[in-house]
Amino acid sequence: MDISDLAERLKAGERRALARAITLVESQKPEHRTGATDLLEAVKDTDREALRIGLSGTPGVGKSTFIEAFGMMLTGQGLRVAVLAVDPSSARSGGSILGDKTRMDRLSREPRAFIRPSPSQTHLGGVARRTREAIDLCEAAGFDVILIETVGVGQSETVVAEMSDLFLLLLAPAGGDELQGVKRGIMEIADLILINKADGDLKATAQRTRADYGGALRLLRKRPQDPEGFPKALTVSAVEESGLGAAWDEMQALADWRRETGHFAGRRAEQARYWFEAEVREGLLARLRREPVRGAMRTLAAQVEAGELTAAAAAEQLLQEYLHTGDRAVAIGP
Amino acid sequence: MDISDLAERLKAGERRALARAITLVESQKPEHRTGATDLLEAVKDTDREALRIGLSGTPGVGKSTFIEAFGMMLTGQGLRVAVLAVDPSSARSGGSILGDKTRMDRLSREPRAFIRPSPSQTHLGGVARRTREAIDLCEAAGFDVILIETVGVGQSETVVAEMSDLFLLLLAPAGGDELQGVKRGIMEIADLILINKADGDLKATAQRTRADYGGALRLLRKRPQDPEGFPKALTVSAVEESGLGAAWDEMQALADWRRETGHFAGRRAEQARYWFEAEVREGLLARLRREPVRGAMRTLAAQVEAGELTAAAAAEQLLQEYLHTGDRAVAIGP
């Protein structure tokens, strides 16, 4: 595969090139990693900046319907919209992978939209690293808005927040007692809480839920990255396509404020550092799965099992022999 | 500190030597690690074998009361009992560290018992590795039974099961609807489910709860490491000190069966491998926090933040320069 050709076609906005590029970064084959790294380097200087919007909501809140309606509204305004997902469970429930496009039937046929299901890996770290790189690719390909969806399994919201400029929490209308259902920590992450299904019989409940969350948010200390009044709660109806414009206005107002105050760029820099450190950690662990380290681990493990060595001594021996650190004073940097 | 002297005194069963040895392995100072590794090597050939019993139960089920009553019964039979804890939250809630001995007032004054609170580290991995080494030290010091307690935060039960020969789940009497409160996966780990508080007004409820769990356990497929009838559910009352002897009989019967069939030794060998691999992973990550790797990471992180390098390329560069694997064909082994 010619990486520089792929990079050029991606930067020209070719959807097929984008799809192929994402497949490359998602590949778990070690021999594809060098190409993926080169590709990411080749597309990083486009100066294009998408608005990256993280979105979480448990099954049943109407997340797909919301993404479809919201995405259609944005493409209707001439914007190009990419939808990515971080779902560590998708490796097991194959259905959700296949289902992504069919659940967003209209949006998937829209030329200005690009929908990509969650990469199929078993652990959150693997899914997240590749999705984060897919975001860079979508941005380089000229997308204006990138929606990153998660179902909120385990730590996945935190991880999605580490790759988003804004974070939306989608909730269903609910009685007061159910308010506690929101995971601890999510209030720290959410920039906008959207109460969906504010239509028909649920409209009044949705408005009460919005008021309850609005009140709860006002009790929290103001975050430096927020202007007055944020985070806030709004009602929307994905099926009636109402409230979506107002929600988009709020997102833009918040993003603009953060751009002007430097919080937008500051957050991206912090995220870059976060992902660099994650890459180093994962890269290091990946080396354990390669020969000859792998073979040496097997030998030592047998000795530990037989009681000939303690786990600590065997680990120290392996690290001493095979994983040198700091014994070369090579200058680092390009 | 003279490691071989400490090892000898520990093997002679000196409590102060044991306490000091555990402090050494729990130390987070890198300069103590070599001594800790040497100490573990020096005490590993005692041929002593304690019964290691993992114990989980959420706050309120009477875990401390159970451990105290159960421990007193065992010491009353002439057995030496050590109590360790795996509680990743203890670093924050300093109270639980100080509280361990006062919650077990009688047992803490018993000469044949040794109680050690959870090491204060912020992450489960760190707590668990050191507790696992403390178990080896207690075993070398001649303890017959080692109880490893956890409150079941996050993955802590799984981790405690990886250092135990038997695993007990302590539950409070509860109505049928609350049965679902047991964490997924715990049924796979538990060898005995003990319904505590089978006394006074709660006695009938406890018996119903026992029957419910007994029924649920019978629906599960038989595990190779279990004789007929295991895992099983029993009722106990820690405050009335009833049912404890019967529970101990079941534990011994299960341990004997596993010893005869080879499952006991097989499980210990598996665990040794598990902890060796964990040590290698952690040792590797620890190297990132040392100079000059740490300084190089800082430099590269700044370049990533500034957009001069992608996270993937920077990570690759660091790993190439500083963490060599497999470029030396050194024979491994003692």
PDB file of N, CA, C and O in Angstrom, chain B residues 216-264:
ATOM      1  N   ALA B 216     -29.357 -21.750  43.334  1.00  0.00           N
ATOM      2  CA  ALA B 216     -28.693 -21.097  42.206  1.00  0.00           C
ATOM      3  C   ALA B 216     -27.370 -21.795  41.880  1.00  0.00           C
ATOM      4  O   ALA B 216     -27.033 -22.010  40.716  1.00  0.00           O
ATOM      5  N   LEU B 217     -26.632 -22.178  42.920  1.00  0.00           N
ATOM      6  CA  LEU B 217     -25.341 -22.838  42.702  1.00  0.00           C
ATOM      7  C   LEU B 217     -25.511 -24.183  42.022  1.00  0.00           C
ATOM      8  O   LEU B 217     -24.690 -24.591  41.201  1.00  0.00           O
ATOM      9  N   ARG B 218     -26.616 -24.867  42.350  1.00  0.00           N
ATOM     10  CA  ARG B 218     -26.845 -26.188  41.751  1.00  0.00           C
ATOM     11  C   ARG B 218     -27.142 -26.096  40.261  1.00  0.00           C
ATOM     12  O   ARG B 218     -27.015 -27.071  39.529  1.00  0.00           O
ATOM     13  N   LEU B 219     -27.572 -24.916  39.824  1.00  0.00           N
ATOM     14  CA  LEU B 219     -27.880 -24.746  38.400  1.00  0.00           C
ATOM     15  C   LEU B 219     -26.620 -24.553  37.557  1.00  0.00           C
ATOM     16  O   LEU B 219     -26.653 -24.655  36.341  1.00  0.00           O
ATOM     17  N   LEU B 220     -25.522 -24.267  38.233  1.00  0.00           N
ATOM     18  CA  LEU B 220     -24.280 -24.003  37.501  1.00  0.00           C
ATOM     19  C   LEU B 220     -23.569 -25.304  37.168  1.00  0.00           C
ATOM     20  O   LEU B 220     -23.695 -26.290  37.881  1.00  0.00           O
ATOM     21  N   ARG B 221     -22.811 -25.266  36.111  1.00  0.00           N
ATOM     22  CA  ARG B 221     -22.063 -26.441  35.713  1.00  0.00           C
ATOM     23  C   ARG B 221     -20.979 -26.754  36.753  1.00  0.00           C
ATOM     24  O   ARG B 221     -20.378 -25.859  37.314  1.00  0.00           O
ATOM     25  N   LYS B 222     -20.725 -28.018  36.984  1.00  0.00           N
ATOM     26  CA  LYS B 222     -19.713 -28.417  37.959  1.00  0.00           C
ATOM     27  C   LYS B 222     -18.325 -28.007  37.473  1.00  0.00           C
ATOM     28  O   LYS B 222     -17.966 -28.223  36.326  1.00  0.00           O
ATOM     29  N   ARG B 223     -17.545 -27.422  38.387  1.00  0.00           N
ATOM     30  CA  ARG B 223     -16.186 -27.023  38.035  1.00  0.00           C
ATOM     31  C   ARG B 223     -15.234 -28.181  38.297  1.00  0.00           C
ATOM     32  O   ARG B 223     -15.425 -28.937  39.260  1.00  0.00           O
ATOM     33  N   PRO B 224     -14.190 -28.337  37.486  1.00  0.00           N
ATOM     34  CA  PRO B 224     -13.272 -29.474  37.676  1.00  0.00           C
ATOM     35  C   PRO B 224     -12.623 -29.483  39.064  1.00  0.00           C
ATOM     36  O   PRO B 224     -12.294 -30.544  39.586  1.00  0.00           O
ATOM     37  N   GLN B 225     -12.437 -28.321  39.644  1.00  0.00           N
ATOM     38  CA  GLN B 225     -11.742 -28.256  40.943  1.00  0.00           C
ATOM     39  C   GLN B 225     -12.649 -28.548  42.122  1.00  0.00           C
ATOM     40  O   GLN B 225     -12.211 -28.421  43.271  1.00  0.00           O
ATOM     41  N   ASP B 226     -13.897 -28.938  41.870  1.00  0.00           N
ATOM     42  CA  ASP B 226     -14.833 -29.179  42.964  1.00  0.00           C
ATOM     43  C   ASP B 226     -15.277 -30.626  43.064  1.00  0.00           C
ATOM     44  O   ASP B 226     -15.619 -31.240  42.057  1.00  0.00           O
ATOM     45  N   PRO B 227     -15.352 -31.168  44.283  1.00  0.00           N
ATOM     46  CA  PRO B 227     -16.004 -32.469  44.466  1.00  0.00           C
ATOM     47  C   PRO B 227     -17.525 -32.266  44.419  1.00  0.00           C
ATOM     48  O   PRO B 227     -18.005 -31.138  44.366  1.00  0.00           O
ATOM     49  N   GLU B 228     -18.242 -33.367  44.450  1.00  0.00           N
ATOM     50  CA  GLU B 228     -19.712 -33.309  44.440  1.00  0.00           C
ATOM     51  C   GLU B 228     -20.220 -32.394  45.560  1.00  0.00           C
ATOM     52  O   GLU B 228     -19.723 -32.432  46.671  1.00  0.00           O
ATOM     53  N   GLY B 229     -21.179 -31.545  45.234  1.00  0.00           N
ATOM     54  CA  GLY B 229     -21.804 -30.717  46.272  1.00  0.00           C
ATOM     55  C   GLY B 229     -21.195 -29.339  46.453  1.00  0.00           C
ATOM     56  O   GLY B 229     -21.744 -28.522  47.187  1.00  0.00           O
ATOM     57  N   PHE B 230     -20.068 -29.079  45.799  1.00  0.00           N
ATOM     58  CA  PHE B 230     -19.429 -27.754  45.885  1.00  0.00           C
ATOM     59  C   PHE B 230     -19.587 -27.020  44.565  1.00  0.00           C
ATOM     60  O   PHE B 230     -19.628 -27.666  43.542  1.00  0.00           O
ATOM     61  N   PRO B 231     -19.601 -25.684  44.591  1.00  0.00           N
ATOM     62  CA  PRO B 231     -19.671 -24.777  45.741  1.00  0.00           C
ATOM     63  C   PRO B 231     -21.002 -24.918  46.484  1.00  0.00           C
ATOM     64  O   PRO B 231     -22.005 -25.305  45.884  1.00  0.00           O
ATOM     65  N   LYS B 232     -20.994 -24.589  47.779  1.00  0.00           N
ATOM     66  CA  LYS B 232     -22.230 -24.687  48.537  1.00  0.00           C
ATOM     67  C   LYS B 232     -22.471 -23.461  49.399  1.00  0.00           C
ATOM     68  O   LYS B 232     -21.550 -22.673  49.645  1.00  0.00           O
ATOM     69  N   ALA B 233     -23.721 -23.313  49.838  1.00  0.00           N
ATOM     70  CA  ALA B 233     -24.087 -22.178  50.680  1.00  0.00           C
ATOM     71  C   ALA B 233     -24.413 -22.670  52.086  1.00  0.00           C
ATOM     72  O   ALA B 233     -25.057 -23.711  52.253  1.00  0.00           O
ATOM     73  N   LEU B 234     -23.951 -21.945  53.093  1.00  0.00           N
ATOM     74  CA  LEU B 234     -24.186 -22.298  54.500  1.00  0.00           C
ATOM     75  C   LEU B 234     -24.654 -21.056  55.255  1.00  0.00           C
ATOM     76  O   LEU B 234     -24.380 -19.942  54.829  1.00  0.00           O
ATOM     77  N   THR B 235     -25.279 -21.261  56.390  1.00  0.00           N
ATOM     78  CA  THR B 235     -25.569 -20.113  57.264  1.00  0.00           C
ATOM     79  C   THR B 235     -24.591 -20.115  58.441  1.00  0.00           C
ATOM     80  O   THR B 235     -24.179 -21.162  58.923  1.00  0.00           O
ATOM     81  N   VAL B 236     -24.230 -18.931  58.873  1.00  0.00           N
ATOM     82  CA  VAL B 236     -23.395 -18.785  60.064  1.00  0.00           C
ATOM     83  C   VAL B 236     -23.901 -17.587  60.862  1.00  0.00           C
ATOM     84  O   VAL B 236     -24.648 -16.757  60.345  1.00  0.00           O
ATOM     85  N   SER B 237     -23.514 -17.537  62.131  1.00  0.00           N
ATOM     86  CA  SER B 237     -23.737 -16.332  62.909  1.00  0.00           C
ATOM     87  C   SER B 237     -22.433 -15.985  63.609  1.00  0.00           C
ATOM     88  O   SER B 237     -21.997 -16.702  64.507  1.00  0.00           O
ATOM     89  N   ALA B 238     -21.835 -14.910  63.149  1.00  0.00           N
ATOM     90  CA  ALA B 238     -20.567 -14.503  63.752  1.00  0.00           C
ATOM     91  C   ALA B 238     -20.788 -14.033  65.179  1.00  0.00           C
ATOM     92  O   ALA B 238     -19.998 -14.350  66.068  1.00  0.00           O
ATOM     93  N   VAL B 239     -21.894 -13.314  65.448  1.00  0.00           N
ATOM     94  CA  VAL B 239     -22.097 -12.799  66.812  1.00  0.00           C
ATOM     95  C   VAL B 239     -22.423 -13.924  67.791  1.00  0.00           C
ATOM     96  O   VAL B 239     -21.981 -13.913  68.934  1.00  0.00           O
ATOM     97  N   GLU B 240     -23.169 -14.938  67.325  1.00  0.00           N
ATOM     98  CA  GLU B 240     -23.451 -16.072  68.210  1.00  0.00           C
ATOM     99  C   GLU B 240     -22.391 -17.160  68.083  1.00  0.00           C
ATOM    100  O   GLU B 240     -22.459 -18.188  68.755  1.00  0.00           O
ATOM    101  N   GLU B 241     -21.460 -16.958  67.205  1.00  0.00           N
ATOM    102  CA  GLU B 241     -20.377 -17.917  66.953  1.00  0.00           C
ATOM    103  C   GLU B 241     -20.919 -19.312  66.630  1.00  0.00           C
ATOM    104  O   GLU B 241     -20.382 -20.321  67.054  1.00  0.00           O
ATOM    105  N   SER B 242     -21.979 -19.347  65.839  1.00  0.00           N
ATOM    106  CA  SER B 242     -22.548 -20.636  65.445  1.00  0.00           C
ATOM    107  C   SER B 242     -22.337 -20.872  63.951  1.00  0.00           C
ATOM    108  O   SER B 242     -22.311 -19.934  63.163  1.00  0.00           O
ATOM    109  N   GLY B 243     -22.189 -22.129  63.614  1.00  0.00           N
ATOM    110  CA  GLY B 243     -21.997 -22.500  62.212  1.00  0.00           C
ATOM    111  C   GLY B 243     -20.549 -22.367  61.757  1.00  0.00           C
ATOM    112  O   GLY B 243     -20.201 -22.781  60.649  1.00  0.00           O
ATOM    113  N   LEU B 244     -19.701 -21.807  62.592  1.00  0.00           N
ATOM    114  CA  LEU B 244     -18.317 -21.567  62.190  1.00  0.00           C
ATOM    115  C   LEU B 244     -17.534 -22.869  62.065  1.00  0.00           C
ATOM    116  O   LEU B 244     -16.734 -23.051  61.144  1.00  0.00           O
ATOM    117  N   GLY B 245     -17.800 -23.795  63.008  1.00  0.00           N
ATOM    118  CA  GLY B 245     -17.124 -25.088  62.967  1.00  0.00           C
ATOM    119  C   GLY B 245     -17.504 -25.868  61.718  1.00  0.00           C
ATOM    120  O   GLY B 245     -16.650 -26.458  61.045  1.00  0.00           O
ATOM    121  N   ALA B 246     -18.805 -25.839  61.397  1.00  0.00           N
ATOM    122  CA  ALA B 246     -19.275 -26.544  60.203  1.00  0.00           C
ATOM    123  C   ALA B 246     -18.653 -25.942  58.946  1.00  0.00           C
ATOM    124  O   ALA B 246     -18.250 -26.669  58.020  1.00  0.00           O
ATOM    125  N   ALA B 247     -18.577 -24.624  58.910  1.00  0.00           N
ATOM    126  CA  ALA B 247     -17.973 -23.959  57.746  1.00  0.00           C
ATOM    127  C   ALA B 247     -16.507 -24.368  57.612  1.00  0.00           C
ATOM    128  O   ALA B 247     -16.021 -24.663  56.512  1.00  0.00           O
ATOM    129  N   TRP B 248     -15.802 -24.410  58.735  1.00  0.00           N
ATOM    130  CA  TRP B 248     -14.389 -24.814  58.719  1.00  0.00           C
ATOM    131  C   TRP B 248     -14.236 -26.255  58.260  1.00  0.00           C
ATOM    132  O   TRP B 248     -13.329 -26.598  57.497  1.00  0.00           O
ATOM    133  N   ASP B 249     -15.145 -27.124  58.689  1.00  0.00           N
ATOM    134  CA  ASP B 249     -15.122 -28.525  58.223  1.00  0.00           C
ATOM    135  C   ASP B 249     -15.240 -28.598  56.702  1.00  0.00           C
ATOM    136  O   ASP B 249     -14.539 -29.360  56.041  1.00  0.00           O
ATOM    137  N   GLU B 250     -16.152 -27.790  56.163  1.00  0.00           N
ATOM    138  CA  GLU B 250     -16.341 -27.790  54.698  1.00  0.00           C
ATOM    139  C   GLU B 250     -15.088 -27.283  53.992  1.00  0.00           C
ATOM    140  O   GLU B 250     -14.674 -27.810  52.965  1.00  0.00           O
ATOM    141  N   MET B 251     -14.482 -26.249  54.551  1.00  0.00           N
ATOM    142  CA  MET B 251     -13.260 -25.706  53.937  1.00  0.00           C
ATOM    143  C   MET B 251     -12.155 -26.753  53.925  1.00  0.00           C
ATOM    144  O   MET B 251     -11.472 -26.937  52.918  1.00  0.00           O
ATOM    145  N   GLN B 252     -12.023 -27.460  55.056  1.00  0.00           N
ATOM    146  CA  GLN B 252     -10.971 -28.473  55.122  1.00  0.00           C
ATOM    147  C   GLN B 252     -11.245 -29.642  54.178  1.00  0.00           C
ATOM    148  O   GLN B 252     -10.338 -30.139  53.526  1.00  0.00           O
ATOM    149  N   ALA B 253     -12.528 -30.023  54.117  1.00  0.00           N
ATOM    150  CA  ALA B 253     -12.890 -31.132  53.221  1.00  0.00           C
ATOM    151  C   ALA B 253     -12.565 -30.761  51.775  1.00  0.00           C
ATOM    152  O   ALA B 253     -11.991 -31.556  51.017  1.00  0.00           O
ATOM    153  N   LEU B 254     -12.896 -29.539  51.408  1.00  0.00           N
ATOM    154  CA  LEU B 254     -12.636 -29.094  50.046  1.00  0.00           C
ATOM    155  C   LEU B 254     -11.130 -29.031  49.775  1.00  0.00           C
ATOM    156  O   LEU B 254     -10.648 -29.493  48.726  1.00  0.00           O
ATOM    157  N   ALA B 255     -10.387 -28.461  50.725  1.00  0.00           N
ATOM    158  CA  ALA B 255      -8.938 -28.342  50.546  1.00  0.00           C
ATOM    159  C   ALA B 255      -8.295 -29.729  50.445  1.00  0.00           C
ATOM    160  O   ALA B 255      -7.426 -29.968  49.597  1.00  0.00           O
ATOM    161  N   ASP B 256      -8.745 -30.670  51.295  1.00  0.00           N
ATOM    162  CA  ASP B 256      -8.191 -32.029  51.259  1.00  0.00           C
ATOM    163  C   ASP B 256      -8.441 -32.685  49.907  1.00  0.00           C
ATOM    164  O   ASP B 256      -7.550 -33.293  49.316  1.00  0.00           O
ATOM    165  N   TRP B 257      -9.668 -32.538  49.425  1.00  0.00           N
ATOM    166  CA  TRP B 257     -10.015 -33.134  48.134  1.00  0.00           C
ATOM    167  C   TRP B 257      -9.127 -32.559  47.033  1.00  0.00           C
ATOM    168  O   TRP B 257      -8.615 -33.276  46.182  1.00  0.00           O
ATOM    169  N   ARG B 258      -8.953 -31.257  47.078  1.00  0.00           N
ATOM    170  CA  ARG B 258      -8.129 -30.622  46.042  1.00  0.00           C
ATOM    171  C   ARG B 258      -6.667 -31.028  46.161  1.00  0.00           C
ATOM    172  O   ARG B 258      -5.970 -31.147  45.157  1.00  0.00           O
ATOM    173  N   ARG B 259      -6.196 -31.226  47.389  1.00  0.00           N
ATOM    174  CA  ARG B 259      -4.811 -31.665  47.549  1.00  0.00           C
ATOM    175  C   ARG B 259      -4.644 -33.057  46.948  1.00  0.00           C
ATOM    176  O   ARG B 259      -3.689 -33.326  46.225  1.00  0.00           O
ATOM    177  N   GLU B 260      -5.607 -33.950  47.250  1.00  0.00           N
ATOM    178  CA  GLU B 260      -5.507 -35.334  46.765  1.00  0.00           C
ATOM    179  C   GLU B 260      -5.592 -35.419  45.241  1.00  0.00           C
ATOM    180  O   GLU B 260      -4.940 -36.246  44.619  1.00  0.00           O
ATOM    181  N   THR B 261      -6.417 -34.578  44.641  1.00  0.00           N
ATOM    182  CA  THR B 261      -6.631 -34.654  43.194  1.00  0.00           C
ATOM    183  C   THR B 261      -5.631 -33.817  42.408  1.00  0.00           C
ATOM    184  O   THR B 261      -5.691 -33.785  41.182  1.00  0.00           O
ATOM    185  N   GLY B 262      -4.768 -33.106  43.113  1.00  0.00           N
ATOM    186  CA  GLY B 262      -3.773 -32.287  42.406  1.00  0.00           C
ATOM    187  C   GLY B 262      -4.248 -30.888  42.043  1.00  0.00           C
ATOM    188  O   GLY B 262      -3.473 -30.096  41.516  1.00  0.00           O
ATOM    189  N   HIS B 263      -5.525 -30.587  42.295  1.00  0.00           N
ATOM    190  CA  HIS B 263      -6.027 -29.256  41.932  1.00  0.00           C
ATOM    191  C   HIS B 263      -5.419 -28.154  42.792  1.00  0.00           C
ATOM    192  O   HIS B 263      -5.297 -27.018  42.364  1.00  0.00           O
ATOM    193  N   PHE B 264      -5.070 -28.522  44.013  1.00  0.00           N
ATOM    194  CA  PHE B 264      -4.498 -27.540  44.928  1.00  0.00           C
ATOM    195  C   PHE B 264      -3.151 -27.051  44.385  1.00  0.00           C
ATOM    196  O   PHE B 264      -2.938 -25.851  44.184  1.00  0.00           O
TER     197      PHE B 264
END
